[in-house]
Amino acid sequence: MQNFQIQTPTNLVFGKGMQHQIGTLVKPLAKKVLLHYGGGTVKKLGLYDDTKKSLHAAGVDFVELGGVVPNPRLELVYEGIELCKKEGVDFILAIGGGSVIDSAKSIAVGMCCDGDVWDFFIDKAQVKKALPVATILTIPAAGSEMSQSAVITNEKEGRKHGMSSDLIRPVISIVNPEYFTNLPKSQLGNGVSDIISHIFERYFTNTKNCDITDGLCESVLKTVMKNALIAASDPKNYEAWSEIGLGGIIAHNNWLGIGRSQDWACHGMEHELSAYNDVAHGAGLAVLTPAWMKYVYKENINMFVQFAVNVMGVDSSFRDPDAIISEGIARLEEFYKKLGLPQKLSELSIPESAFEDMAKKATNAFFGDERGTGNFKRLMWQDVVEIYKLCK
Ligand code: NZQ
Ligand code: ZN
């Protein structure tokens, strides 16, 4: 096991009706709040009205900025920073999904720096300070409600990048699974695909002696996958959504990744799909993950046999290791299919002609300094092209 340090200061408030507490929770922490949200969803859910009511009741002063889109844009982050400066905002409240939360985190960082906030996403600057962020989550997926990351799309440059710092973990997150019962099946699929990918990125490791986190990863993977199928056939099932919601939080607050080397190649390769064609993150991951597994599994056969047997339920006495692994991957593909997720890049309108540029961007070769991507097996741009070809 590797050395580690983890600090997860989020006050996590989970369950039915908990959104009504937001005003009381925020009041001692804020003088003036930016209420940040996306499209029409929070209004349809009644969350927008509930939040405003709760803020008013607690005497919290606020201004608003809506309009965050999936794959949130840098332009709106700039607009948010300008508004917050003008209004003297010292606290950001995000209501919505990962995109809204990431936009909020980016405004929070931009408010505490003199330079361009984009510099934090391209490793030109390190986060030293950020305004506090609170969230009320409406979709279990990105895990941003407790994660130390934010991902932003710079449309002008056609790039999608993340930044990471413990300083951007939300100080409060309210998670009410009742909101999830309104999600269309496509968002269930996208969300669950992202959640299980956050676990895969940590689970597939070459670090030895990580039995506790191995077991936790396997348990959360199985629970989320089981309950995803329940929610797919019974979308109003609150208990199933609660399991998925808690799974989404644990999947990405990094408790499952401590002490072990993590991979993150699928995320790196997927961000290029989203940047190229505004692909939904979870849909891109569902296409890439089985292809990545097929390409890299020989690096550590035991780890993949363990996955096939402990997570996908393949019989361990069944033929040979390659066959066990192949059956495990086939069962994962079948799971994605049941959730209506795509299987090929062509379904996402990503043509083969785009592979080389995307691969070079994912490995930084495009910018003249090839670093590669992933740790389970370090992938150079030619490797990434091969993976894209496996799922074209
Ligand atoms: O636009 P609105 O009206 O808000 O509707 C949203 C959006 O269209 C809708 N939605 C949200 N809650 C709903 C709902 N529709 C019906 N009922 C509800 N209860 O769902 C659509 C997608 O929302 P979005 O916020 O984009 O989804 P998600 O939470 O999956 O976030 C995706 C973003 O998070 C990033 C992804 O790259 C992507 O940009 N990620 C962020 C991470 C982080 N900060 O730690 C890690 C992840 O790996 C990921 O990269
Ligand atoms: Zn993700």
XYZ file of C-alpha atoms and ligand atoms in Angstrom:
443
model
C 0.000 0.000 0.000
C 1.258 3.492 -0.844
C 1.413 6.391 1.621
C -1.618 8.648 1.439
C -3.316 11.690 2.866
C -7.013 12.443 2.479
C -9.126 15.290 3.734
C -12.853 15.230 2.911
C -14.416 18.167 4.734
C -17.814 18.121 2.988
C -20.825 18.318 5.271
C -22.898 15.685 3.474
C -26.634 15.933 4.058
C -28.505 12.991 2.507
C -32.163 12.096 2.142
C -35.744 13.120 1.459
C -36.607 16.788 1.915
C -33.095 17.774 2.986
C -32.959 20.638 0.450
C -35.064 22.725 2.831
C -32.066 22.999 5.151
C -29.909 24.897 2.682
C -30.609 28.408 4.004
C -29.812 27.480 7.592
C -26.657 25.637 6.587
C -25.317 28.438 4.383
C -26.239 31.376 6.608
C -23.229 31.198 9.009
C -20.781 30.790 6.100
C -21.829 33.497 3.629
C -22.451 37.220 3.338
C -23.631 37.076 -0.255
C -24.262 33.971 -2.355
C -24.220 33.256 -6.081
C -27.063 30.826 -6.831
C -25.796 28.934 -9.887
C -27.847 26.515 -12.013
C -28.287 25.009 -15.491
C -31.306 24.773 -17.784
C -34.928 24.208 -16.875
C -34.525 21.103 -14.725
C -34.205 22.714 -11.314
C -37.342 24.742 -11.978
C -39.298 21.637 -13.083
C -38.151 19.773 -9.971
C -39.284 22.609 -7.682
C -35.724 22.837 -6.372
C -35.195 26.368 -7.631
C -38.222 27.626 -5.687
C -37.392 25.562 -2.581
C -33.842 26.908 -2.545
C -34.883 30.538 -2.908
C -37.492 30.094 -0.209
C -34.981 28.552 2.170
C -32.381 31.282 1.490
C -34.985 34.021 2.018
C -36.233 32.411 5.225
C -32.710 32.269 6.632
C -32.011 35.876 5.564
C -29.275 34.952 3.072
C -28.601 37.598 0.425
C -28.037 36.188 -3.088
C -27.755 36.850 -6.811
C -28.357 34.275 -9.546
C -26.717 32.979 -12.686
C -28.326 30.156 -14.705
C -27.498 28.735 -18.125
C -24.833 26.120 -17.371
C -24.897 23.496 -20.150
C -23.690 19.866 -19.998
C -19.924 19.946 -20.638
C -19.876 23.374 -18.950
C -18.259 26.239 -20.803
C -15.420 28.538 -19.814
C -17.287 31.592 -21.170
C -20.001 31.274 -18.501
C -17.324 30.845 -15.830
C -15.820 34.199 -16.885
C -19.291 35.740 -16.768
C -19.838 34.308 -13.278
C -16.535 35.690 -12.001
C -17.387 39.148 -13.315
C -20.828 39.032 -11.717
C -19.468 37.833 -8.359
C -16.845 40.578 -8.315
C -19.422 43.226 -9.105
C -21.866 41.923 -6.481
C -19.367 41.169 -3.702
C -20.226 37.457 -3.633
C -18.261 35.348 -1.134
C -20.003 31.947 -1.453
C -21.258 29.872 -4.418
C -24.305 27.595 -4.251
C -24.669 25.173 -7.171
C -28.016 23.440 -7.715
C -28.006 20.776 -10.439
C -25.643 18.168 -11.822
C -21.885 17.842 -12.194
C -21.767 20.502 -14.898
C -23.320 23.153 -12.658
C -21.120 22.162 -9.720
C -17.961 22.261 -11.854
C -18.880 25.671 -13.215
C -19.419 26.840 -9.610
C -16.051 25.456 -8.479
C -14.348 27.224 -11.383
C -15.953 30.557 -10.506
C -14.887 29.974 -6.884
C -11.258 29.561 -7.960
C -11.408 32.412 -10.485
C -12.617 34.737 -7.735
C -9.394 34.175 -5.783
C -6.778 34.622 -8.492
C -5.463 37.532 -10.518
C -4.721 35.623 -13.718
C -6.837 33.576 -16.136
C -8.832 30.775 -14.456
C -8.171 28.533 -17.516
C -4.506 28.361 -16.391
C -5.594 26.030 -13.560
C -6.975 23.573 -16.122
C -3.821 23.404 -18.236
C -1.371 23.005 -15.342
C -0.066 26.559 -15.643
C -1.265 27.445 -12.123
C -2.007 25.638 -8.857
C -5.083 26.377 -6.746
C -4.068 28.288 -3.604
C -7.454 29.620 -2.595
C -11.126 29.349 -3.564
C -14.457 30.659 -2.346
C -16.502 28.016 -0.503
C -18.978 26.069 -2.641
C -22.170 24.287 -1.548
C -24.244 21.994 -3.740
C -27.694 20.490 -4.025
C -27.358 17.540 -6.386
C -29.989 16.498 -8.941
C -28.202 13.666 -10.774
C -25.905 10.928 -9.437
C -22.977 10.751 -11.839
C -19.932 13.014 -11.749
C -19.351 12.824 -7.987
C -18.465 16.511 -8.010
C -20.619 16.963 -4.890
C -17.693 15.669 -2.841
C -14.772 15.468 -5.275
C -11.675 17.608 -5.512
C -12.099 18.091 -9.269
C -13.810 20.335 -11.788
C -13.917 19.837 -15.559
C -14.470 22.696 -18.007
C -14.746 22.991 -21.795
C -12.866 25.777 -23.532
C -14.911 25.979 -26.693
C -12.631 28.433 -28.459
C -9.684 26.036 -28.156
C -11.746 22.825 -28.527
C -10.322 21.488 -25.250
C -11.900 19.932 -22.168
C -9.714 19.741 -19.069
C -9.950 19.180 -15.338
C -8.343 20.809 -12.339
C -7.869 19.186 -8.977
C -7.406 20.494 -5.450
C -8.745 19.674 -1.983
C -9.581 23.379 -1.777
C -12.459 22.943 -4.224
C -14.236 20.155 -2.380
C -17.707 21.484 -1.524
C -18.177 22.548 2.090
C -21.825 21.380 2.068
C -23.574 18.937 -0.271
C -27.231 18.065 -0.056
C -28.185 14.863 -1.845
C -31.874 14.040 -2.070
C -32.442 10.895 -4.179
C -36.076 11.897 -4.773
C -34.762 14.166 -7.545
C -33.159 11.203 -9.291
C -36.509 9.464 -9.761
C -37.281 12.018 -12.509
C -34.239 11.225 -14.628
C -34.774 9.833 -18.132
C -33.226 6.411 -18.805
C -30.452 7.966 -20.889
C -29.271 9.979 -17.855
C -29.456 6.889 -15.632
C -27.132 5.157 -18.094
C -24.752 8.100 -18.435
C -24.629 8.640 -14.682
C -24.067 5.019 -13.735
C -21.435 4.620 -16.432
C -19.541 7.587 -14.949
C -19.892 6.261 -11.394
C -18.534 2.821 -12.203
C -15.758 4.367 -14.279
C -14.657 6.436 -11.276
C -14.259 3.133 -9.449
C -12.523 1.363 -12.365
C -9.989 4.206 -12.614
C -9.002 3.464 -9.022
C -9.590 -0.294 -8.907
C -7.325 -1.302 -11.804
C -3.925 -0.835 -10.250
C -0.570 -2.517 -10.051
C -0.144 -1.504 -6.392
C -0.104 -4.599 -4.203
C -1.662 -5.138 -0.745
C -4.732 -2.936 -1.120
C -7.231 -5.492 0.146
C -9.483 -3.007 1.951
C -9.918 -0.683 -1.016
C -10.141 -3.671 -3.420
C -13.060 -4.993 -1.395
C -14.719 -1.587 -1.093
C -14.418 -1.006 -4.853
C -15.929 -4.408 -5.610
C -18.793 -3.931 -3.187
C -19.705 -0.460 -4.497
C -19.422 -1.619 -8.127
C -21.765 -4.570 -7.553
C -24.253 -2.506 -5.555
C -24.419 0.315 -8.091
C -24.755 -2.090 -11.027
C -27.481 -4.121 -9.307
C -29.486 -1.034 -8.369
C -29.014 0.555 -11.804
C -30.920 -2.349 -13.326
C -33.631 -1.998 -10.669
C -33.950 1.756 -11.366
C -33.999 1.077 -15.135
C -37.124 -1.050 -14.803
C -38.629 0.841 -11.845
C -37.536 4.508 -12.195
C -39.499 5.670 -9.131
C -37.725 3.242 -6.794
C -36.323 5.604 -4.130
C -34.285 2.900 -2.380
C -32.484 1.908 -5.586
C -31.690 5.561 -6.324
C -30.411 6.020 -2.764
C -27.900 3.216 -3.296
C -26.834 4.713 -6.640
C -26.612 8.193 -5.094
C -24.439 7.062 -2.211
C -22.392 4.943 -4.631
C -21.783 8.003 -6.801
C -20.456 9.959 -3.846
C -18.177 7.202 -2.564
C -16.991 6.391 -6.084
C -15.318 9.760 -6.471
C -14.549 11.272 -3.068
C -11.346 9.222 -3.291
C -11.816 6.949 -0.289
C -11.706 4.065 -2.776
C -8.437 5.291 -4.283
C -6.266 5.849 -1.232
C -2.999 3.978 -1.003
C -3.111 2.767 -4.593
C -1.831 4.016 -7.939
C -4.783 5.179 -10.062
C -5.212 4.998 -13.823
C -7.474 7.694 -15.409
C -6.708 6.840 -19.057
C -10.387 6.269 -19.930
C -11.280 9.676 -18.519
C -8.451 11.330 -20.453
C -9.488 9.617 -23.684
C -13.174 10.420 -23.075
C -12.649 14.124 -22.467
C -11.392 14.297 -26.060
C -14.693 12.828 -27.305
C -16.652 15.414 -25.316
C -14.412 18.208 -26.589
C -14.705 16.961 -30.194
C -18.436 16.399 -30.361
C -20.090 17.416 -27.072
C -20.499 13.732 -26.188
C -22.158 12.967 -22.829
C -19.292 11.920 -20.547
C -20.861 8.650 -19.335
C -21.805 7.601 -22.872
C -18.219 8.095 -24.045
C -16.899 6.100 -21.093
C -19.240 3.178 -21.837
C -17.777 2.914 -25.334
C -14.139 3.286 -24.323
C -13.949 1.218 -21.136
C -14.344 -2.298 -22.633
C -11.902 -1.383 -25.431
C -9.374 -0.111 -22.863
C -9.792 -3.341 -20.864
C -9.138 -5.497 -23.923
C -6.035 -3.461 -24.768
C -4.413 -3.384 -21.323
C -5.488 -6.493 -19.398
C -2.282 -8.440 -20.073
C -0.383 -5.919 -17.899
C -1.892 -7.560 -14.829
C -3.878 -10.706 -15.556
C -4.577 -11.395 -11.865
C -6.244 -8.013 -11.368
C -8.552 -8.635 -14.317
C -9.390 -12.191 -13.241
C -10.252 -10.760 -9.822
C -12.565 -8.240 -11.527
C -14.241 -10.874 -13.692
C -14.832 -13.221 -10.765
C -15.530 -10.841 -7.847
C -17.459 -8.143 -9.713
C -18.922 -9.731 -12.838
C -19.603 -13.119 -11.222
C -17.667 -15.248 -13.713
C -16.961 -18.798 -12.504
C -13.300 -18.899 -11.428
C -12.811 -22.537 -12.371
C -13.992 -21.713 -15.839
C -11.485 -22.454 -18.650
C -8.344 -20.254 -18.617
C -7.560 -16.706 -17.348
C -7.973 -15.111 -20.783
C -11.386 -16.713 -21.153
C -12.434 -15.614 -17.659
C -11.390 -12.037 -18.408
C -13.034 -12.046 -21.796
C -16.296 -13.261 -20.214
C -16.015 -10.519 -17.542
C -15.641 -7.816 -20.198
C -18.497 -9.299 -22.255
C -20.760 -9.162 -19.168
C -19.806 -5.522 -18.617
C -20.671 -4.739 -22.261
C -23.994 -6.483 -21.762
C -24.641 -4.339 -18.677
C -24.004 -1.113 -20.627
C -26.319 -2.390 -23.357
C -29.130 -3.025 -20.855
C -28.861 0.637 -19.793
C -29.173 1.721 -23.427
C -25.606 3.015 -23.623
C -23.734 3.200 -26.936
C -21.086 0.614 -27.868
C -19.250 2.288 -30.749
C -17.636 5.650 -31.459
C -19.591 5.793 -34.721
C -22.790 5.986 -32.610
C -21.328 9.155 -31.070
C -20.500 10.578 -34.529
C -16.763 10.389 -33.945
C -15.113 9.562 -37.296
C -11.861 7.635 -37.639
C -10.271 10.723 -39.193
C -10.442 12.397 -35.744
C -8.622 9.600 -33.867
C -5.050 10.796 -34.312
C -5.670 14.377 -33.181
C -7.757 13.236 -30.196
C -5.086 10.688 -29.213
C -2.362 13.319 -29.465
C -4.377 15.706 -27.309
C -5.144 13.007 -24.706
C -1.427 12.271 -24.338
C -0.316 15.904 -24.720
C 1.728 14.990 -27.821
C -0.353 17.548 -29.729
C 1.196 20.299 -27.593
C 4.776 19.135 -28.208
C 5.345 17.438 -24.832
C 4.049 13.866 -24.919
C 3.354 12.649 -21.391
C 1.091 9.723 -22.233
C -1.995 8.846 -20.233
C -2.907 6.199 -17.645
C -0.846 4.317 -15.081
C -2.105 0.726 -15.202
C -0.418 0.703 -18.602
C 1.141 3.960 -19.745
C -0.428 4.745 -23.114
C 1.268 6.836 -25.793
C -0.699 8.422 -28.612
C -0.368 5.393 -30.911
C -1.821 3.191 -28.124
C -4.777 5.540 -27.768
C -5.423 5.371 -31.526
C -5.476 1.563 -31.250
C -8.044 1.766 -28.421
C -10.222 4.164 -30.419
C -9.991 1.711 -33.347
C -11.095 -1.185 -31.121
C -14.421 0.575 -30.567
C -14.872 2.472 -33.838
O -29.324 21.434 -18.074
P -30.228 21.021 -16.964
O -31.595 21.558 -17.078
O -29.611 21.291 -15.621
O -30.442 19.436 -17.117
C -29.433 18.475 -16.857
C -28.536 18.234 -18.064
O -29.203 18.487 -19.264
C -30.108 17.116 -16.696
N -30.556 16.832 -15.328
C -29.902 17.025 -14.171
N -30.648 16.591 -13.130
C -31.800 16.106 -13.655
C -31.748 16.257 -15.041
N -32.772 15.896 -15.859
C -33.881 15.354 -15.261
N -33.982 15.162 -13.928
C -32.974 15.521 -13.086
N -33.083 15.282 -11.782
O -29.082 16.189 -16.995
C -28.226 16.750 -18.003
C -26.783 16.433 -17.657
O -26.381 17.191 -16.541
P -24.828 17.297 -16.168
O -24.711 18.179 -14.995
O -24.036 17.646 -17.379
O -24.512 15.774 -15.806
P -23.397 15.137 -14.920
O -23.707 15.256 -13.489
O -23.187 13.804 -15.487
O -22.075 16.018 -15.158
C -21.272 15.813 -16.288
C -20.077 16.719 -16.236
O -19.256 16.426 -15.093
C -17.899 16.219 -15.519
C -18.082 15.626 -16.888
O -16.905 15.669 -17.646
C -19.187 16.498 -17.455
O -18.665 17.720 -17.917
N -17.175 15.440 -14.521
C -16.864 16.048 -13.366
C -16.128 15.428 -12.386
C -15.782 16.109 -11.130
N -16.018 17.383 -11.032
O -15.255 15.499 -10.193
C -15.630 14.062 -12.566
C -16.245 13.338 -13.694
O -15.323 12.375 -14.118
C -16.641 14.147 -14.861
O -15.560 14.347 -15.744
Zn -16.168 10.813 -14.794
